Structures are given as C-alpha cells and as structure tokens.
Short mmCIF file of C-alpha atoms in Angstrom, two decimals:
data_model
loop_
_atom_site.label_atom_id
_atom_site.label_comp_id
_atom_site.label_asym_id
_atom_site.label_seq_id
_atom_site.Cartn_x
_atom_site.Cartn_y
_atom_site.Cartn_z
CA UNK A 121 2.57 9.61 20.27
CA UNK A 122 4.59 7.74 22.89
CA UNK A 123 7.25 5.14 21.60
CA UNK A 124 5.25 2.33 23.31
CA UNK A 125 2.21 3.36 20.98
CA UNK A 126 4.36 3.64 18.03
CA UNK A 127 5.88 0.41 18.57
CA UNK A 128 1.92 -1.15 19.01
CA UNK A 129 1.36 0.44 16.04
CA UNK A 130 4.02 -0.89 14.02
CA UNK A 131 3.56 -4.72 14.95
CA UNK A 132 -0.62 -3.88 13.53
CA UNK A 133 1.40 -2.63 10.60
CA UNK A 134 3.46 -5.04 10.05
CA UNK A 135 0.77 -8.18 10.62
CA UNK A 136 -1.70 -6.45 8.26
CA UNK A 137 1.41 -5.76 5.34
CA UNK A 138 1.25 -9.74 5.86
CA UNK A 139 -2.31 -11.04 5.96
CA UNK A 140 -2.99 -9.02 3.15
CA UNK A 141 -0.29 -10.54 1.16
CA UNK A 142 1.44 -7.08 0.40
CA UNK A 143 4.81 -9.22 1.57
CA UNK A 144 6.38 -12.20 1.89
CA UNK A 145 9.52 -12.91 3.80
CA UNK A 146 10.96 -9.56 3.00
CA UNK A 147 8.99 -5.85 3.96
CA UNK A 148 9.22 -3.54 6.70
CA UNK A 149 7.35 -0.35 8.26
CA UNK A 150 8.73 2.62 10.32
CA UNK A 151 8.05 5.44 11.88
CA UNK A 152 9.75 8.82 12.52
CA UNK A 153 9.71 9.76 16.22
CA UNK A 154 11.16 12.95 17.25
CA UNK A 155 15.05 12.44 16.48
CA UNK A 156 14.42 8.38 16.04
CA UNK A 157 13.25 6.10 13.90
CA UNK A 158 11.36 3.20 14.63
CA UNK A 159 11.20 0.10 12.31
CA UNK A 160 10.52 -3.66 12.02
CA UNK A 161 13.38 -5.90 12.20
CA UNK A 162 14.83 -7.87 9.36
CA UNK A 163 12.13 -11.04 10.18
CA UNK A 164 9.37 -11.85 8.86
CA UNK A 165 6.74 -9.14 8.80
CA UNK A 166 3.93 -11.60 10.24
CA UNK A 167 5.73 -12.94 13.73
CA UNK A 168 7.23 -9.31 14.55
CA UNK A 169 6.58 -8.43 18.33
CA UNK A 170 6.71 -5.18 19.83
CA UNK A 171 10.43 -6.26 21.87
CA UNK A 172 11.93 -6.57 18.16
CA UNK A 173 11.27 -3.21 16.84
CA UNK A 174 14.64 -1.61 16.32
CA UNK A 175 15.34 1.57 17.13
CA UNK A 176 18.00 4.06 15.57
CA UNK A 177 18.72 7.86 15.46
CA UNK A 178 18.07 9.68 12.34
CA UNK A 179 21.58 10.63 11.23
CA UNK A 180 23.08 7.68 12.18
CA UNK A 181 26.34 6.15 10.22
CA UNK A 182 25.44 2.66 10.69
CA UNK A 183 22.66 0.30 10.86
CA UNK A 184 22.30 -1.18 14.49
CA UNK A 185 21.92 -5.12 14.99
CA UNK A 186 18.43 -6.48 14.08
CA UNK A 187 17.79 -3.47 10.91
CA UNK A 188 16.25 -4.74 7.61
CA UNK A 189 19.80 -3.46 5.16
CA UNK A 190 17.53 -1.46 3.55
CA UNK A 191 16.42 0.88 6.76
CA UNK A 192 18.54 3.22 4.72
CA UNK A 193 15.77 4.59 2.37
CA UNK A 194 13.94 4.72 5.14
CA UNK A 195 16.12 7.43 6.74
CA UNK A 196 16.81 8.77 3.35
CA UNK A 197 13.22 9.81 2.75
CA UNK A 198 12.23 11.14 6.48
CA UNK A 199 15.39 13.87 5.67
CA UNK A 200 14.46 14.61 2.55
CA UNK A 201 10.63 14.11 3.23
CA UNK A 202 9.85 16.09 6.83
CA UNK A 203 5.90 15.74 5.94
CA UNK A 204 6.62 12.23 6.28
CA UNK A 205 5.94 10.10 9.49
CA UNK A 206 5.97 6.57 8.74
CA UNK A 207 7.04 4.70 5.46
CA UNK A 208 5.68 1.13 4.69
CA UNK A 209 7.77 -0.90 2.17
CA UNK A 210 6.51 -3.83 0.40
CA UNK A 211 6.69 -6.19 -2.92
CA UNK A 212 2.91 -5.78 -4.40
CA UNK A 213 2.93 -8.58 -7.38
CA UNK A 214 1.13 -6.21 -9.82
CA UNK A 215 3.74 -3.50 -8.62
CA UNK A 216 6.73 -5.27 -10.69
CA UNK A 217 5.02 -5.40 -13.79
CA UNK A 218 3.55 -2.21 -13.33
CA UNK A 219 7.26 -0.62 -12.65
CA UNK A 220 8.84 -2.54 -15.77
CA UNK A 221 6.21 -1.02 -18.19
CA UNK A 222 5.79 2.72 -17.26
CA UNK A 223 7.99 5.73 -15.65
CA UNK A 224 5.44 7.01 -14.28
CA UNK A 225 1.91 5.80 -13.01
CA UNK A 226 -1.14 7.91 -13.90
CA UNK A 227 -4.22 7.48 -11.54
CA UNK A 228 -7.13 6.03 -13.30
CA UNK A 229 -9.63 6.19 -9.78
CA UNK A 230 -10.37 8.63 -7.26
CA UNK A 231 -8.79 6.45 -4.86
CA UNK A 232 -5.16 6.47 -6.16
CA UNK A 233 -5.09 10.06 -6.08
CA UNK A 234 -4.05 9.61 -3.20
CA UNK A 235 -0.76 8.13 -3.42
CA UNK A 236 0.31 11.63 -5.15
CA UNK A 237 -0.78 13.19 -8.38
CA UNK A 238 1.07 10.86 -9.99
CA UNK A 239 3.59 7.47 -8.90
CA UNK A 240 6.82 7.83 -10.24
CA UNK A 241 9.55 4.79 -11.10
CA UNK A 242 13.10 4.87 -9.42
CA UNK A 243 14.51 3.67 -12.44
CA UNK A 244 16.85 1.10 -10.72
CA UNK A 245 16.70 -2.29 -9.23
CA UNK A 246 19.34 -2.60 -7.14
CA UNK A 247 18.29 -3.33 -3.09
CA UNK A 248 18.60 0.42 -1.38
CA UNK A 249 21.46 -1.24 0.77
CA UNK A 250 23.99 1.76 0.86
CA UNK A 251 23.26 5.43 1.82
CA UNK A 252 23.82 6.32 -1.78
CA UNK A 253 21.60 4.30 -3.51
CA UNK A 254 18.84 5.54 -0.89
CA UNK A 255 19.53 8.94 -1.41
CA UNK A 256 18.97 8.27 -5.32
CA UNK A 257 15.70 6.63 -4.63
CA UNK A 258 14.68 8.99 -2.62
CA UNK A 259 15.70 12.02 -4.82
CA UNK A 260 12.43 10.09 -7.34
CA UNK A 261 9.59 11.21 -4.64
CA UNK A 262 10.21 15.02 -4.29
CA UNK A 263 6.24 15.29 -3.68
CA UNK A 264 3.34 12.33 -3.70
CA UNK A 265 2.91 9.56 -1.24
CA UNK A 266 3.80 6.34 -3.17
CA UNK A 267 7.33 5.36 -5.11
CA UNK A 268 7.42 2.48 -7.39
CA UNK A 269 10.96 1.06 -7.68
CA UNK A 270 11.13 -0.78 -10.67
CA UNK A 271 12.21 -4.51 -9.95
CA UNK A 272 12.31 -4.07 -6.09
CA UNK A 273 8.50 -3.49 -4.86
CA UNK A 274 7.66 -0.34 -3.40
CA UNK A 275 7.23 2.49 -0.61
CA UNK A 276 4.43 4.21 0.85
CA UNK A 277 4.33 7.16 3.38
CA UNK A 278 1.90 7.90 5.67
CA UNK A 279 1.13 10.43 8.76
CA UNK A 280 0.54 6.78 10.80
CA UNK A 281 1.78 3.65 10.36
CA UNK A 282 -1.48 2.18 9.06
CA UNK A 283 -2.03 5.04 6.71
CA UNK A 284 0.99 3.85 5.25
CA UNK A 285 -0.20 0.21 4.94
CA UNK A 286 -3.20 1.75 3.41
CA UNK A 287 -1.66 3.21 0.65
CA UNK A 288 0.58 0.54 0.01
CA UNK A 289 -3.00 -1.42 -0.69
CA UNK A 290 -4.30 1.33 -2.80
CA UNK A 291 -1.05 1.11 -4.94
CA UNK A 292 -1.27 -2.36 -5.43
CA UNK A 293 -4.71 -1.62 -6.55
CA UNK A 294 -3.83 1.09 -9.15
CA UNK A 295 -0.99 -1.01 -10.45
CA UNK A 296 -3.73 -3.57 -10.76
CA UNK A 297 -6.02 -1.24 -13.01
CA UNK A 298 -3.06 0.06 -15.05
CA UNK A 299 -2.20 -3.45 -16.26
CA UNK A 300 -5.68 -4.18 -17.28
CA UNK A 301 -6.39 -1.02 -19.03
CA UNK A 302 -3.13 -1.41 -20.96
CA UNK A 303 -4.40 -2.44 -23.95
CA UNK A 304 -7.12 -0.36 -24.19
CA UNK A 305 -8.13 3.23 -24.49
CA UNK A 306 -7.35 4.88 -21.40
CA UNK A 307 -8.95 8.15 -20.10
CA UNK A 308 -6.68 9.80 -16.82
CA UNK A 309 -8.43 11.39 -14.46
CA UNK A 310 -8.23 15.23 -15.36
CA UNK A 311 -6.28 17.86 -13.05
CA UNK A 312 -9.37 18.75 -11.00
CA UNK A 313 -10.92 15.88 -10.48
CA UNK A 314 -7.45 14.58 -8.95
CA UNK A 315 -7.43 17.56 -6.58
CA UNK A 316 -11.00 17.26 -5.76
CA UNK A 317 -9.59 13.60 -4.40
CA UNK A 318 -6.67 14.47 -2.57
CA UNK A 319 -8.52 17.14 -0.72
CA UNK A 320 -10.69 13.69 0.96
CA UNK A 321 -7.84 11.91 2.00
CA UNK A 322 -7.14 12.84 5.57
CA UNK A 323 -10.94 12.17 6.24
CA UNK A 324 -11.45 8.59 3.97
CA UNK A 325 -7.70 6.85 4.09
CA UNK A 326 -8.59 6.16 8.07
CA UNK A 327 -11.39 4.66 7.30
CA UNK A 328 -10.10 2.04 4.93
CA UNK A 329 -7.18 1.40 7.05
CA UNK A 330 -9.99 0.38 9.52
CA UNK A 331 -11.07 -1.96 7.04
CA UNK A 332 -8.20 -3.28 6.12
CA UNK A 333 -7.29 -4.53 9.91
CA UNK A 334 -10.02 -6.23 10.10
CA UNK A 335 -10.14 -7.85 6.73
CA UNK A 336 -6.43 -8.86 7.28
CA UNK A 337 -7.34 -10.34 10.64
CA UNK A 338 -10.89 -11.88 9.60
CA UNK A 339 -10.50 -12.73 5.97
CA UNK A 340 -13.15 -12.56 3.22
CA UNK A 341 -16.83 -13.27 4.58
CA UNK A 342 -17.40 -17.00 5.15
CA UNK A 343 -19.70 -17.94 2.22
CA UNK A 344 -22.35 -19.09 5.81
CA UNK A 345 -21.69 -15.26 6.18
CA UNK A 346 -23.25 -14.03 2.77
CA UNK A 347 -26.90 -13.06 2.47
CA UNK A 348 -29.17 -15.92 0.57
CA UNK A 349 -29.23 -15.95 -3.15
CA UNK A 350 -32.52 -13.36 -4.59
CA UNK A 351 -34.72 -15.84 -5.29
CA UNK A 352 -34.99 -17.03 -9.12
CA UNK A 353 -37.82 -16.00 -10.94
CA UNK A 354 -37.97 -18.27 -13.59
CA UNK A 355 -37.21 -22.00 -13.44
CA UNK A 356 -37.41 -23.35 -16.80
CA UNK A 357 -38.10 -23.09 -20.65
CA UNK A 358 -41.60 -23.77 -21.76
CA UNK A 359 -41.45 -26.23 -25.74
CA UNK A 360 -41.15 -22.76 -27.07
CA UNK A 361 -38.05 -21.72 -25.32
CA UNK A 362 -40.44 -19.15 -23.17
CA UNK A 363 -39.54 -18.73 -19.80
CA UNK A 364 -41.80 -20.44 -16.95
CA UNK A 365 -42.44 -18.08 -13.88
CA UNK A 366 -41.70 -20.23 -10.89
CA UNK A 367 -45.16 -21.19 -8.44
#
C-alpha cells in the first residue's frame, strides 16, 4: 500500500476510533510501512487530516514534532510484533474496570476470539512515555491481537488500520460481557471452539469494520428508519381478565 493510502486510511481510522466513542481527547492509530511508521498526531482523534499524520523511522531515538508521547509502544510492538501492521490505541470505558479486576481476559463469544486466545493485563499504569516502559508493555503480548493495560486503556493490532479499529470495538465488547457475567457462573469457551473462531477472522473482521464506518459516520437508525411495530393482537381485558382479540 502506498503512503498516500495509508495515510487515507489512518484519518478513516482515526474518525471512526471517535464517532464510536472508543476515545476522547487522547488515542491514536498507526501503521507500519516498510522501514516507517505512520501515526496520528497528538490531536484529537476526530479533526485529524491526512497533512498531520506524522511520520518516523522505526528505530528512531526520538519522537519527531507532532508524535502522541506514547508513539513509543507503538514502535515497541511492530519490533517485537513483525505480524503486526497497524496498532490502534484507545481508552474503552468498560476496558478500565475490566483491567483492574482480572490478569487476564477469557473470551466468553466467538467474536472475541479474535483478539487472541486470550487478553492479557500489562500490569502497570504508568503512560508508555519512555522506550522502557514500552518495551515492558510490549513484552505482555508475545502472541494475540488485543493488550489490556490496566489503568491506561488499551491496544489493538491489525493487518489494516480498520482491522485494528475493529478489534478495539470487539474488546470493548468482551470487556463489556466480562463485567456482567462477573457475578455469575461463567462457562469459557473451550479450546476448540476458540480455534474454530480464529480460523474466520481474516474472512468476518472486514466485514464488521465495514459496518462500523458506516455506523460511526451514520449513527443508530433514525427511529423514522425502523420498520412499524407487528401489529397487537389483543387490545384489552374482557370483566374476566380474558384477553379481547382486536376487530
């Protein structure tokens, strides 16, 4: 992919992180290309332009003018990761509560299989401001595509920029269904049934990045939008508290 795609693919990244309300004044996405990286600027995720994207070698020393602080797990992860090609990092709500009650998040749906067998915790909550502390973080995802880090949000890779965003939805929604089933019996989805999942993903995760787009640019349907109510069948009690059929 050319950088002029990359960077048109970042700014959709970046606008649907935001109109899904994955961020709020802090997030970023990137992209490895070739010996680069590509990522959003330190700005808020929903006015980003393609002129802002910031550019930077891979084993660079320092962060150019314009990069988020914490473009350093970013780097961090596409040398320690080379199956990944673009990282989306966000602040899910359900993520920090999710993060402060488990080390490790179990998938409970098919769906979150695909974030990685399992989501592990970076047990720290400092910001990933420093090589060091990126390196740590990134030492937590040997293998999966989703890192919670507890206090601090959480990362996503992807082989495209929106596949990234994708997943970043998906773990919002699995931290979502972890925190409800907390209190109740909970039945993980068995070793084969998570593999029978993951095997999917390359086909389904495009297709709900295609929905997402759209839902982040068009919103819920308009209730004028929704099909008519199925018509009621009975109106009222009778004296004996029997339902009358409507005429």
């Amino acid at each position: 992919m050319t950088s002029a795609a990359l960077r048109s693919d970042l700014v959709e990244a970046a606008h649907v992180l935001s109109g899904l309300g994955l961020v709020t004044a802090y997030g970023h996405v990137s992209a490895r290309s070739e010996a680069s990286m590509l990522i959003t600027p330190a700005a808020d995720l929903a006015i980003v332009t393609e002129s802002t994207i910031v550019t930077m070698p891979l084993d660079t020393a320092s962060l150019p003018a314009g990069a988020p602080a914490e473009a350093w797990i970013h780097l961090a992860l596409y040398h320690a990761r080379p199956d990944a090609d673009s990282i989306a990092r966000a602040q899910p709500p359900a993520a920090f509560a999710a993060a402060a009650t488990t080390t490790a998040l179990a998938p409970l749906h098919g769906q979150a299989t695909w974030l990685g067998e399992s989501v592990p915790v970076h047990d720290s909550a400092r910001l990933l401001r420093s090589a060091d502390l990126a390196e740590r973080a990134a030492a937590s995802l040997p293998a999966g595509e989703a890192l919670l880090l507890r206090g601090n949000g959480a990362l996503t890779l992807g082989a495209t920029p929106g596949i990234a965003v994708a997943r970043m939805w998906l773990l919002s929604a699995a931290c979502d269904t972890w925190l409800a089933t907390r209190a109740g019996h909970v039945t993980p989805l068995t070793a084969e049934e998570i593999a029978s999942w993951r095997a999917v993903a390359d086909d389904l995760l495009p297709r709900l990045w295609q929905h997402l787009r759209r839902r982040a640019v068009t919103g819920p349907p308009a209730t004028d939008d929704l099909p008519p109510p199925a018509p009621a069948i009975f109106d009222r009690l009778d004296a004996d508290h029997r339902p009358l059929r409507l005429t």
